[in-house]
């Protein structure tokens, strides 16, 4: 997949494409590239040093290939690089000092190569180096050659040997005394080793904790320290306060369970959106903050919101984003321009496609994959060209590609919780697919899902109602009245069918997001999948009332921030 913007290539992803040969040094000419992923191919030869010229690169994934030679030192000078994976290759030689001291990298994986020499002290947040048998920490003869713990499960400890008890004529009593002494000595040594291991483990955990805190620690001083974390800037609190006019209520763009979003301006007039987290001193608020920074640092795509910077001063948790002048899809669906709806049918189709492409990147092109868990119209922003930008990653989960789902605390938005997630806490890519189906319903009807649920004749059965209207060929009753029938009826029918496919009760019956993108792009496969769905046994409508139960439950628990979602942006 190749993504371009403004005439420049910004993303190049060729994952598992059976590519072979060598990587040309000409790759360094792609100066605007932000993400390069060539994992799981058969590319050999050295890694070109010219990659270091791509100063805007955030993600570099060359894992699971056949690259050989040394790691170019130029990689350590890439100031925006946040995610570097070179694991499972045949790289050799020492780890470059420039890479070891690069503090902007969030994930560094050089495991399972043939690297040698002393192990440096890495400044990356997460460094993976196991599987390099020649990369050593401690010289087994006694002298230290590095810092840290062994990387390949090797141990330099030798077996303890004791001298003979004495000559053959030594008395039996003396022998017993000596045996007892040996036994006591052995026990003491064993206990001592255990204590050393425990202390060493505690030190390692403490160092790891301190390493995390270096970037995201709450400053005890009045203003936060200004540092540069790759492409993310650590702002001073006074800068944020000045930009938002001391968090003036007139600048509020939106508010949700986790925070308030303000509009602001930096010197020079640059508009920004400032998300000030509530409960910043709670575990939930802190997790929300770390998750959002972590996910957005890894995910770089045209249809995903990027983070400008953050601030952690005065017990605050603040995130700074670019300001989106067209607000959210939810707010835009309600607007008129010169008597016409702000979002006509072609724009709604384009929004659906853009949001699906953003999800496709999160699910199938990120490693680890990312589950958003709160896809809805109020979390889809619109840029200057009304392109869809998926935002608000505070509830997102990072999941290994080998895992089908994760079990987690149920969080999300009222009326948008998939059945398997609400009932058992199982979250997967199909959780997002379900929510995306509801987003399509919002684009078709022009109303938020909860609003549709709260109509008495539809409550708990919005999906069944859509099916009935589809079967009766009466979708005009379902379409947004603001459109005044200015839409392609075939396209409308297909979008409703895709929405119903995405919201099937069982996650195994829902399409993958890549299939959804294909259906939205080309219309291919919609009719076939819809016909196949008719033969699938789904729970009867009575069983689908879990949504109504969920709504009532959430209304009773509305004070719980655990069960509310952040609305990144409100009407602007």
Coordinates of N, CA and C in Angstrom, one line a residue, residues 44 65 123-124 216 245 271 289 340 360 395 435:
X44 N 17.2 -9.4 1.2 CA 18.5 -9.7 1.8 C 19.5 -8.5 1.5
X65 N 13.0 -10.6 7.7 CA 13.6 -10.7 6.4 C 14.9 -11.4 6.5
X123 N 18.3 3.8 25.8 CA 17.5 4.9 26.3 C 16.1 4.8 25.7
X124 N 15.9 3.8 24.8 CA 14.5 3.6 24.3 C 13.6 3.1 25.4
X216 N 7.2 10.5 31.2 CA 5.9 10.8 31.6 C 5.8 10.9 33.1
X245 N -6.1 30.9 26.7 CA -6.6 32.0 27.5 C -7.0 31.6 28.9
X271 N -3.6 27.5 15.2 CA -4.6 27.0 16.0 C -4.4 25.6 16.5
X289 N -4.0 8.7 29.5 CA -2.9 9.6 29.0 C -1.8 8.7 28.3
X340 N -28.5 23.9 2.4 CA -28.3 22.5 2.1 C -27.5 21.8 3.2
X360 N -8.4 0.1 9.0 CA -7.6 -0.9 8.3 C -6.1 -0.8 8.7
X395 N -9.1 4.9 24.7 CA -9.6 3.6 25.1 C -8.9 2.5 24.3
X435 N -18.8 -1.3 15.8 CA -19.0 0.2 16.0 C -18.9 0.9 14.7

